[in-house]
PDB file of C-alpha atoms and ligand atoms in Angstrom:
ATOM      1  CA  MET E 280      87.251  20.591  79.908  1.00  0.00           C
ATOM      2  CA  ASP E 281      86.678  20.565  76.186  1.00  0.00           C
ATOM      3  CA  LYS E 282      82.937  20.325  75.591  1.00  0.00           C
ATOM      4  CA  ARG E 283      81.831  18.815  72.317  1.00  0.00           C
ATOM      5  CA  PHE E 284      78.605  17.920  70.546  1.00  0.00           C
ATOM      6  CA  GLY E 285      78.044  14.610  68.860  1.00  0.00           C
ATOM      7  CA  LEU E 286      75.929  11.626  68.021  1.00  0.00           C
ATOM      8  CA  VAL E 287      76.006   8.635  70.355  1.00  0.00           C
ATOM      9  CA  ALA E 288      75.788   5.413  68.351  1.00  0.00           C
ATOM     10  CA  ILE E 289      75.174   3.258  71.383  1.00  0.00           C
ATOM     11  CA  ASP E 290      74.878  -0.069  69.534  1.00  0.00           C
ATOM     12  CA  GLU E 291      78.371   0.485  68.102  1.00  0.00           C
ATOM     13  CA  ASN E 292      79.700   1.915  71.390  1.00  0.00           C
ATOM     14  CA  GLU E 293      80.810   4.969  69.430  1.00  0.00           C
ATOM     15  CA  VAL E 294      80.423   8.713  69.489  1.00  0.00           C
ATOM     16  CA  ARG E 295      80.582  10.779  66.314  1.00  0.00           C
ATOM     17  CA  PRO E 296      81.567  14.438  66.845  1.00  0.00           C
ATOM     18  CA  LEU E 297      79.275  16.677  64.783  1.00  0.00           C
ATOM     19  CA  GLY E 298      80.116  20.254  65.760  1.00  0.00           C
ATOM     20  CA  ALA E 299      82.452  20.972  62.838  1.00  0.00           C
ATOM     21  CA  ALA E 300      80.354  19.220  60.184  1.00  0.00           C
ATOM     22  CA  LEU E 301      77.234  21.099  61.307  1.00  0.00           C
ATOM     23  CA  ASN E 302      79.028  24.461  61.466  1.00  0.00           C
ATOM     24  CA  VAL E 303      77.860  25.005  65.029  1.00  0.00           C
ATOM     25  CA  PRO E 304      78.819  28.649  65.739  1.00  0.00           C
ATOM     26  CA  ASP E 305      81.641  29.254  68.214  1.00  0.00           C
ATOM     27  CA  GLY E 306      80.554  29.901  71.777  1.00  0.00           C
ATOM     28  CA  ILE E 307      77.152  28.202  71.457  1.00  0.00           C
ATOM     29  CA  GLU E 308      76.282  26.778  74.882  1.00  0.00           C
ATOM     30  CA  ASP E 309      73.418  24.601  73.683  1.00  0.00           C
ATOM     31  CA  PRO E 310      74.462  23.093  70.324  1.00  0.00           C
ATOM     32  CA  LEU E 311      71.625  20.571  70.053  1.00  0.00           C
ATOM     33  CA  LEU E 312      69.053  23.273  70.789  1.00  0.00           C
ATOM     34  CA  TRP E 313      70.736  25.457  68.167  1.00  0.00           C
ATOM     35  CA  LEU E 314      70.523  22.598  65.661  1.00  0.00           C
ATOM     36  CA  ILE E 315      66.854  21.853  66.378  1.00  0.00           C
ATOM     37  CA  THR E 316      65.985  25.501  65.775  1.00  0.00           C
ATOM     38  CA  GLN E 317      67.443  25.286  62.234  1.00  0.00           C
ATOM     39  CA  HIS E 318      64.521  24.503  59.914  1.00  0.00           C
ATOM     40  CA  ASP E 319      66.541  21.979  57.894  1.00  0.00           C
ATOM     41  CA  HIS E 320      67.997  20.185  60.926  1.00  0.00           C
ATOM     42  CA  ALA E 321      66.986  16.712  59.754  1.00  0.00           C
ATOM     43  CA  ASP E 322      68.897  17.013  56.460  1.00  0.00           C
ATOM     44  CA  ARG E 323      71.888  18.645  58.154  1.00  0.00           C
ATOM     45  CA  LEU E 324      72.026  15.921  60.765  1.00  0.00           C
ATOM     46  CA  THR E 325      71.823  13.117  58.229  1.00  0.00           C
ATOM     47  CA  SER E 326      74.701  14.409  56.113  1.00  0.00           C
ATOM     48  CA  ALA E 327      76.855  15.343  59.109  1.00  0.00           C
ATOM     49  CA  VAL E 328      76.462  11.899  60.691  1.00  0.00           C
ATOM     50  CA  HIS E 329      77.617  10.173  57.519  1.00  0.00           C
ATOM     51  CA  ALA E 330      80.716  12.371  57.279  1.00  0.00           C
ATOM     52  CA  ALA E 331      81.627  12.203  60.982  1.00  0.00           C
ATOM     53  CA  ALA E 332      84.668  10.549  62.526  1.00  0.00           C
ATOM     54  CA  ARG E 333      84.075   7.640  64.922  1.00  0.00           C
ATOM     55  CA  GLU E 334      85.475   7.589  68.435  1.00  0.00           C
ATOM     56  CA  PRO E 335      85.043   5.218  71.386  1.00  0.00           C
ATOM     57  CA  PHE E 336      82.081   6.181  73.552  1.00  0.00           C
ATOM     58  CA  ASP E 337      82.814   7.523  77.021  1.00  0.00           C
ATOM     59  CA  TYR E 338      79.561   7.362  78.956  1.00  0.00           C
ATOM     60  CA  ALA E 339      80.852   9.255  81.968  1.00  0.00           C
ATOM     61  CA  ALA E 340      81.549  12.386  79.948  1.00  0.00           C
ATOM     62  CA  LEU E 341      77.924  13.109  78.956  1.00  0.00           C
ATOM     63  CA  THR E 342      76.275  16.395  79.911  1.00  0.00           C
ATOM     64  CA  SER E 343      72.677  17.482  79.431  1.00  0.00           C
ATOM     65  CA  PRO E 344      71.645  17.061  75.772  1.00  0.00           C
ATOM     66  CA  ILE E 345      69.659  20.316  76.013  1.00  0.00           C
ATOM     67  CA  VAL E 346      70.911  22.780  78.597  1.00  0.00           C
ATOM     68  CA  ARG E 347      68.133  25.376  78.588  1.00  0.00           C
ATOM     69  CA  PRO E 348      64.944  24.378  76.755  1.00  0.00           C
ATOM     70  CA  PRO E 349      62.664  27.282  75.799  1.00  0.00           C
ATOM     71  CA  LYS E 350      59.890  25.705  77.904  1.00  0.00           C
ATOM     72  CA  ILE E 351      59.391  22.635  80.035  1.00  0.00           C
ATOM     73  CA  ILE E 352      55.743  21.585  79.885  1.00  0.00           C
ATOM     74  CA  ALA E 353      54.684  18.886  82.318  1.00  0.00           C
ATOM     75  CA  ALA E 354      51.667  16.650  82.774  1.00  0.00           C
ATOM     76  CA  PRO E 355      50.178  16.203  86.255  1.00  0.00           C
ATOM     77  CA  VAL E 356      48.294  13.028  87.211  1.00  0.00           C
ATOM     78  CA  ASN E 357      48.654  11.312  83.846  1.00  0.00           C
ATOM     79  CA  TYR E 358      48.692   7.665  85.024  1.00  0.00           C
ATOM     80  CA  LEU E 359      45.732   6.094  86.847  1.00  0.00           C
ATOM     81  CA  ASP E 360      47.890   4.266  89.423  1.00  0.00           C
ATOM     82  CA  HIS E 361      49.605   7.546  90.414  1.00  0.00           C
ATOM     83  CA  LYS E 362      46.183   9.249  90.702  1.00  0.00           C
ATOM     84  CA  ILE E 363      45.174   6.519  93.155  1.00  0.00           C
ATOM     85  CA  GLU E 364      48.393   6.633  95.219  1.00  0.00           C
ATOM     86  CA  MET E 365      48.068  10.421  95.605  1.00  0.00           C
ATOM     87  CA  SER E 366      44.332  10.171  96.477  1.00  0.00           C
ATOM     88  CA  GLU E 367      43.729  12.637  93.648  1.00  0.00           C
ATOM     89  CA  GLN E 368      40.143  13.306  92.635  1.00  0.00           C
ATOM     90  CA  LYS E 369      41.245  14.947  89.377  1.00  0.00           C
ATOM     91  CA  SER E 370      43.593  14.045  86.558  1.00  0.00           C
ATOM     92  CA  ILE E 371      45.248  15.821  83.646  1.00  0.00           C
ATOM     93  CA  ALA E 372      41.838  16.220  81.979  1.00  0.00           C
ATOM     94  CA  GLU E 373      40.882  18.649  84.785  1.00  0.00           C
ATOM     95  CA  TYR E 374      44.323  20.066  85.661  1.00  0.00           C
ATOM     96  CA  GLY E 375      45.730  20.637  82.177  1.00  0.00           C
ATOM     97  CA  VAL E 376      49.501  21.041  81.921  1.00  0.00           C
ATOM     98  CA  PHE E 377      51.891  23.161  83.996  1.00  0.00           C
ATOM     99  CA  LEU E 378      55.288  24.753  83.390  1.00  0.00           C
ATOM    100  CA  LYS E 379      58.633  24.065  85.079  1.00  0.00           C
ATOM    101  CA  ALA E 380      61.467  26.584  85.040  1.00  0.00           C
ATOM    102  CA  SER E 381      63.945  25.824  82.255  1.00  0.00           C
ATOM    103  CA  THR E 382      66.744  26.681  84.707  1.00  0.00           C
ATOM    104  CA  SER E 383      65.912  23.452  86.603  1.00  0.00           C
ATOM    105  CA  VAL E 384      67.620  21.242  83.979  1.00  0.00           C
ATOM    106  CA  ILE E 385      70.645  19.098  84.812  1.00  0.00           C
ATOM    107  CA  GLY E 386      72.221  16.293  82.809  1.00  0.00           C
ATOM    108  CA  PRO E 387      73.456  12.727  83.283  1.00  0.00           C
ATOM    109  CA  ASN E 388      75.583  12.209  86.405  1.00  0.00           C
ATOM    110  CA  GLY E 389      74.329  15.513  87.757  1.00  0.00           C
ATOM    111  CA  THR E 390      73.311  16.212  91.341  1.00  0.00           C
ATOM    112  CA  ILE E 391      69.802  16.938  92.608  1.00  0.00           C
ATOM    113  CA  THR E 392      69.973  19.430  95.484  1.00  0.00           C
ATOM    114  CA  LEU E 393      67.324  18.918  98.175  1.00  0.00           C
ATOM    115  CA  PRO E 394      65.929  22.303  99.301  1.00  0.00           C
ATOM    116  CA  TYR E 395      64.321  21.326 102.606  1.00  0.00           C
ATOM    117  CA  SER E 396      65.440  19.070 105.437  1.00  0.00           C
ATOM    118  CA  ASP E 397      61.914  18.383 106.700  1.00  0.00           C
ATOM    119  CA  LYS E 398      59.676  18.294 103.585  1.00  0.00           C
ATOM    120  CA  ARG E 399      59.389  15.326 101.267  1.00  0.00           C
ATOM    121  CA  THR E 400      61.155  15.683  97.925  1.00  0.00           C
ATOM    122  CA  ASP E 401      60.144  12.846  95.587  1.00  0.00           C
ATOM    123  CA  GLN E 402      61.437  11.300  92.399  1.00  0.00           C
ATOM    124  CA  GLU E 403      59.078  11.133  89.406  1.00  0.00           C
ATOM    125  CA  GLY E 404      60.472   9.121  86.489  1.00  0.00           C
ATOM    126  CA  GLU E 405      58.927  10.175  83.183  1.00  0.00           C
ATOM    127  CA  LEU E 406      59.141   9.925  79.400  1.00  0.00           C
ATOM    128  CA  GLY E 407      60.360  13.219  77.908  1.00  0.00           C
ATOM    129  CA  VAL E 408      59.326  14.487  74.460  1.00  0.00           C
ATOM    130  CA  VAL E 409      61.479  17.069  72.647  1.00  0.00           C
ATOM    131  CA  ILE E 410      59.639  19.271  70.131  1.00  0.00           C
ATOM    132  CA  GLY E 411      61.279  19.608  66.692  1.00  0.00           C
ATOM    133  CA  ARG E 412      59.309  22.421  65.054  1.00  0.00           C
ATOM    134  CA  ALA E 413      56.833  25.096  65.998  1.00  0.00           C
ATOM    135  CA  ALA E 414      53.420  23.642  66.780  1.00  0.00           C
ATOM    136  CA  ARG E 415      50.193  25.548  67.320  1.00  0.00           C
ATOM    137  CA  GLY E 416      46.785  23.883  67.238  1.00  0.00           C
ATOM    138  CA  VAL E 417      48.017  20.577  65.809  1.00  0.00           C
ATOM    139  CA  SER E 418      45.804  17.486  65.759  1.00  0.00           C
ATOM    140  CA  ARG E 419      46.763  14.287  67.514  1.00  0.00           C
ATOM    141  CA  GLU E 420      46.912  12.612  64.094  1.00  0.00           C
ATOM    142  CA  ASP E 421      49.701  14.980  62.995  1.00  0.00           C
ATOM    143  CA  ALA E 422      51.318  15.485  66.414  1.00  0.00           C
ATOM    144  CA  LEU E 423      54.281  13.106  66.119  1.00  0.00           C
ATOM    145  CA  ASP E 424      55.473  15.002  63.008  1.00  0.00           C
ATOM    146  CA  TYR E 425      56.380  17.830  65.405  1.00  0.00           C
ATOM    147  CA  VAL E 426      58.595  15.668  67.634  1.00  0.00           C
ATOM    148  CA  PHE E 427      62.392  15.793  67.384  1.00  0.00           C
ATOM    149  CA  GLY E 428      62.983  12.946  69.798  1.00  0.00           C
ATOM    150  CA  TYR E 429      62.573  11.371  73.212  1.00  0.00           C
ATOM    151  CA  CYS E 430      64.565  11.046  76.441  1.00  0.00           C
ATOM    152  CA  CYS E 431      64.334  10.085  80.104  1.00  0.00           C
ATOM    153  CA  VAL E 432      63.238  12.831  82.503  1.00  0.00           C
ATOM    154  CA  LEU E 433      62.984  13.188  86.266  1.00  0.00           C
ATOM    155  CA  ASP E 434      60.314  15.608  87.485  1.00  0.00           C
ATOM    156  CA  ILE E 435      61.642  16.188  91.006  1.00  0.00           C
ATOM    157  CA  THR E 436      58.908  17.443  93.319  1.00  0.00           C
ATOM    158  CA  VAL E 437      58.592  18.896  96.821  1.00  0.00           C
ATOM    159  CA  ARG E 438      55.374  17.759  98.562  1.00  0.00           C
ATOM    160  CA  SER E 439      54.150  21.027 100.055  1.00  0.00           C
ATOM    161  CA  THR E 440      51.328  23.488  99.498  1.00  0.00           C
ATOM    162  CA  GLU E 441      52.845  25.748  96.837  1.00  0.00           C
ATOM    163  CA  ASP E 442      51.800  25.681  93.187  1.00  0.00           C
ATOM    164  CA  ARG E 443      53.322  22.916  91.088  1.00  0.00           C
ATOM    165  CA  SER E 444      55.413  25.479  89.195  1.00  0.00           C
ATOM    166  CA  THR E 445      57.150  26.368  92.476  1.00  0.00           C
ATOM    167  CA  ARG E 446      57.465  22.896  93.990  1.00  0.00           C
ATOM    168  CA  LYS E 447      58.967  21.439  90.791  1.00  0.00           C
ATOM    169  CA  SER E 448      61.148  24.339  89.611  1.00  0.00           C
ATOM    170  CA  PHE E 449      64.028  24.344  92.095  1.00  0.00           C
ATOM    171  CA  ASP E 450      67.410  24.387  90.371  1.00  0.00           C
ATOM    172  CA  THR E 451      68.463  20.773  89.554  1.00  0.00           C
ATOM    173  CA  PHE E 452      64.832  19.491  89.603  1.00  0.00           C
ATOM    174  CA  THR E 453      64.667  18.431  85.940  1.00  0.00           C
ATOM    175  CA  PRO E 454      67.393  15.912  85.108  1.00  0.00           C
ATOM    176  CA  LEU E 455      67.151  14.871  81.448  1.00  0.00           C
ATOM    177  CA  GLY E 456      69.073  12.548  79.176  1.00  0.00           C
ATOM    178  CA  PRO E 457      71.238  10.579  78.856  1.00  0.00           C
ATOM    179  CA  TRP E 458      70.813  11.764  75.235  1.00  0.00           C
ATOM    180  CA  ILE E 459      67.929  12.539  72.876  1.00  0.00           C
ATOM    181  CA  THR E 460      66.832   9.557  70.799  1.00  0.00           C
ATOM    182  CA  THR E 461      65.562  10.903  67.471  1.00  0.00           C
ATOM    183  CA  ARG E 462      61.966  10.045  66.632  1.00  0.00           C
ATOM    184  CA  ASP E 463      62.874   7.797  63.705  1.00  0.00           C
ATOM    185  CA  GLU E 464      64.396   5.390  66.270  1.00  0.00           C
ATOM    186  CA  VAL E 465      61.146   5.171  68.282  1.00  0.00           C
ATOM    187  CA  SER E 466      58.392   3.365  66.411  1.00  0.00           C
ATOM    188  CA  ASP E 467      55.721   3.908  69.084  1.00  0.00           C
ATOM    189  CA  PRO E 468      56.137   6.298  72.060  1.00  0.00           C
ATOM    190  CA  GLY E 469      53.028   4.630  73.508  1.00  0.00           C
ATOM    191  CA  ALA E 470      54.753   1.259  73.905  1.00  0.00           C
ATOM    192  CA  LEU E 471      57.894   2.009  75.923  1.00  0.00           C
ATOM    193  CA  ASP E 472      58.829   0.352  79.218  1.00  0.00           C
ATOM    194  CA  LEU E 473      59.780   2.891  81.879  1.00  0.00           C
ATOM    195  CA  GLN E 474      61.511   2.006  85.146  1.00  0.00           C
ATOM    196  CA  CYS E 475      62.834   4.195  87.933  1.00  0.00           C
ATOM    197  CA  TRP E 476      65.278   2.969  90.562  1.00  0.00           C
ATOM    198  CA  VAL E 477      66.520   4.576  93.756  1.00  0.00           C
ATOM    199  CA  GLY E 478      69.560   2.620  94.873  1.00  0.00           C
ATOM    200  CA  ASP E 479      68.647  -1.077  94.647  1.00  0.00           C
ATOM    201  CA  GLU E 480      64.920  -0.399  94.948  1.00  0.00           C
ATOM    202  CA  ARG E 481      62.818  -0.384  91.796  1.00  0.00           C
ATOM    203  CA  ARG E 482      60.167   2.168  92.694  1.00  0.00           C
ATOM    204  CA  GLN E 483      58.418   2.618  89.365  1.00  0.00           C
ATOM    205  CA  ALA E 484      57.683   0.348  86.411  1.00  0.00           C
ATOM    206  CA  VAL E 485      55.085   1.039  83.716  1.00  0.00           C
ATOM    207  CA  SER E 486      54.389   0.947  80.014  1.00  0.00           C
ATOM    208  CA  THR E 487      53.781   4.334  78.412  1.00  0.00           C
ATOM    209  CA  GLY E 488      50.708   2.632  76.976  1.00  0.00           C
ATOM    210  CA  GLU E 489      49.139   3.389  80.379  1.00  0.00           C
ATOM    211  CA  LEU E 490      49.326   7.190  79.886  1.00  0.00           C
ATOM    212  CA  LEU E 491      45.897   8.837  80.285  1.00  0.00           C
ATOM    213  CA  PHE E 492      46.870  11.554  77.754  1.00  0.00           C
ATOM    214  CA  ASP E 493      49.271   9.805  75.383  1.00  0.00           C
ATOM    215  CA  VAL E 494      52.031  11.693  73.543  1.00  0.00           C
ATOM    216  CA  PRO E 495      49.885  12.729  70.529  1.00  0.00           C
ATOM    217  CA  LEU E 496      47.046  13.945  72.765  1.00  0.00           C
ATOM    218  CA  LEU E 497      49.486  15.826  75.029  1.00  0.00           C
ATOM    219  CA  ILE E 498      50.848  17.665  71.983  1.00  0.00           C
ATOM    220  CA  GLU E 499      47.334  18.366  70.694  1.00  0.00           C
ATOM    221  CA  TYR E 500      46.266  19.655  74.101  1.00  0.00           C
ATOM    222  CA  ALA E 501      49.400  21.696  74.902  1.00  0.00           C
ATOM    223  CA  SER E 502      49.496  23.228  71.417  1.00  0.00           C
ATOM    224  CA  SER E 503      45.853  24.277  71.795  1.00  0.00           C
ATOM    225  CA  VAL E 504      47.017  26.458  74.707  1.00  0.00           C
ATOM    226  CA  MET E 505      50.505  27.672  73.752  1.00  0.00           C
ATOM    227  CA  THR E 506      52.833  27.621  70.780  1.00  0.00           C
ATOM    228  CA  LEU E 507      55.301  24.776  71.138  1.00  0.00           C
ATOM    229  CA  GLU E 508      58.779  25.749  70.009  1.00  0.00           C
ATOM    230  CA  PRO E 509      61.781  23.732  68.811  1.00  0.00           C
ATOM    231  CA  GLY E 510      63.602  22.378  71.851  1.00  0.00           C
ATOM    232  CA  ASP E 511      60.620  22.551  74.204  1.00  0.00           C
ATOM    233  CA  VAL E 512      60.474  19.493  76.459  1.00  0.00           C
ATOM    234  CA  ILE E 513      57.257  17.791  77.548  1.00  0.00           C
ATOM    235  CA  ALA E 514      57.500  15.689  80.728  1.00  0.00           C
ATOM    236  CA  THR E 515      54.617  13.288  80.159  1.00  0.00           C
ATOM    237  CA  GLY E 516      53.793  12.343  83.756  1.00  0.00           C
ATOM    238  CA  THR E 517      54.764   9.725  86.299  1.00  0.00           C
ATOM    239  CA  PRO E 518      53.290   6.359  87.312  1.00  0.00           C
ATOM    240  CA  ALA E 519      52.799   5.088  90.868  1.00  0.00           C
ATOM    241  CA  GLY E 520      55.819   4.646  93.119  1.00  0.00           C
ATOM    242  CA  VAL E 521      56.845   8.198  93.931  1.00  0.00           C
ATOM    243  CA  ARG E 522      58.657   8.350  97.271  1.00  0.00           C
ATOM    244  CA  GLU E 523      61.064  10.465  99.238  1.00  0.00           C
ATOM    245  CA  LEU E 524      64.669  11.062  98.223  1.00  0.00           C
ATOM    246  CA  HIS E 525      67.472  11.278 100.763  1.00  0.00           C
ATOM    247  CA  HIS E 526      71.027  12.596 100.777  1.00  0.00           C
ATOM    248  CA  GLY E 527      73.314  10.142  99.026  1.00  0.00           C
ATOM    249  CA  ASP E 528      70.617   8.403  96.964  1.00  0.00           C
ATOM    250  CA  ALA E 529      71.421   7.294  93.424  1.00  0.00           C
ATOM    251  CA  VAL E 530      68.468   7.647  91.042  1.00  0.00           C
ATOM    252  CA  LYS E 531      68.165   5.921  87.671  1.00  0.00           C
ATOM    253  CA  VAL E 532      65.479   6.193  85.001  1.00  0.00           C
ATOM    254  CA  ALA E 533      65.579   3.578  82.230  1.00  0.00           C
ATOM    255  CA  ILE E 534      63.260   3.633  79.208  1.00  0.00           C
ATOM    256  CA  SER E 535      63.418   0.961  76.527  1.00  0.00           C
ATOM    257  CA  GLY E 536      65.448   2.231  73.580  1.00  0.00           C
ATOM    258  CA  LEU E 537      66.211   5.585  75.211  1.00  0.00           C
ATOM    259  CA  GLY E 538      69.066   4.609  77.564  1.00  0.00           C
ATOM    260  CA  GLU E 539      69.537   5.154  81.280  1.00  0.00           C
ATOM    261  CA  LEU E 540      69.642   8.505  83.062  1.00  0.00           C
ATOM    262  CA  ARG E 541      71.558   8.444  86.369  1.00  0.00           C
ATOM    263  CA  VAL E 542      71.852  11.223  88.928  1.00  0.00           C
ATOM    264  CA  VAL E 543      72.654  11.520  92.632  1.00  0.00           C
ATOM    265  CA  VAL E 544      71.042  13.405  95.526  1.00  0.00           C
ATOM    266  CA  ASP E 545      72.688  15.963  97.819  1.00  0.00           C
ATOM    267  CA  GLY E 546      70.919  17.171 100.965  1.00  0.00           C
ATOM    268  CA  THR E 547      73.793  18.965 102.659  1.00  0.00           C
ATOM    269  CA  SER E 548      72.424  22.460 101.953  1.00  0.00           C
ATOM    270  CA  ALA E 549      68.804  21.660 102.859  1.00  0.00           C
ATOM    271  CA  ILE E 550      67.138  24.075 105.292  1.00  0.00           C
ATOM    272  CA  PRO E 551      64.111  23.709 107.590  1.00  0.00           C
ATOM    273  CA  TYR E 552      60.933  24.549 105.656  1.00  0.00           C
ATOM    274  CA  SER E 553      59.932  27.067 108.331  1.00  0.00           C
ATOM    275  CA  THR E 554      63.065  29.124 107.613  1.00  0.00           C
ATOM    276  CA  ARG E 555      62.366  29.626 103.878  1.00  0.00           C
ATOM    277  CA  PRO E 556      62.001  33.260 102.753  1.00  0.00           C
ATOM    278  CA  GLY E 557      58.622  34.688 103.718  1.00  0.00           C
ATOM    279  CA  ALA E 558      57.577  31.782 105.917  1.00  0.00           C
ATOM    280  CA  ALA E 559      57.529  33.777 109.145  1.00  0.00           C
ATOM    281  CA  ARG E 560      56.022  36.897 107.613  1.00  0.00           C
ATOM    282  CA  PHE E 561      52.387  36.134 108.367  1.00  0.00           C
ATOM    283  CA  ALA E 562      52.980  33.526 111.072  1.00  0.00           C
ATOM    284  CA  GLY E 563      51.230  35.569 113.760  1.00  0.00           C
ATOM    285  CA  ALA E 564      48.476  36.962 111.580  1.00  0.00           C
ATOM    286  CA  ARG E 565      44.959  35.611 111.218  1.00  0.00           C
ATOM    287  CA  PRO E 566      44.613  33.427 108.166  1.00  0.00           C
ATOM    288  CA  GLU E 567      43.164  35.384 105.269  1.00  0.00           C
ATOM    289  CA  THR E 568      40.971  34.005 102.557  1.00  0.00           C
ATOM    290  CA  ASN E 569      43.083  32.225  99.974  1.00  0.00           C
ATOM    291  CA  MET E 570      43.351  34.013  96.671  1.00  0.00           C
TER     292      MET E 570
HETATM  293 MN1  LIG V 225      55.537  14.733  87.121  1.00  0.00          MN
END
């Protein structure tokens, strides 16, 4: 299938192909990431959009807007109601941020693969922030200048004992999309309505105004630890309402102004947790002190 890169003008129900106008090099797998890494991307985008042809929008044909972000930074326990539902004593202020594997990304209409047949795997609907330029030690006052745009994210999570980076990094565990809404279209990332549906059940509904660390503070905090690079994605955390996914579920995240991200769930290759690699290795041994 011919894969192309373009701007979705959703209000006009149009797509505007941009690859030629932006001189995206042949063979580039991640054209939007390539564009964001160009220092003058804002000017290039503006002129290319004005010159672009207009075609009818075909929603079903969308793929992930960024295929392989340099980093996926995620916020644990960043809404009070989720802290309560998980009986957490600590929040992001104590945990800091964690990393998800960038290979866990899938796009709209993708399929989440459940790894285990007998361990909970939950949906976590979240606001995603895409970084637009390198950020190191930025203040919360300046933080939004470093944002390229926003999208819907699912931070899919196995409820088991492993570190977050393991439980949340299985392939297919970071659906994002349906597109990136550029920051000029979002007047306040702290005033967006987020909803997450599984089938007909609305499991999550919140305003991003309820975030414990809001978007500017997340960028200030994360950039005090690590250099944020163009194309990095920050998953800002999930509100209450996380629950188990099952084979055949349809999951939808909707955020005001950012569109709707839809994916499905496949459990046909799930294995018993006790048969995972290494599980039986120390089964007969005395428990050692945890490191
Ligand atoms: Mn999360």
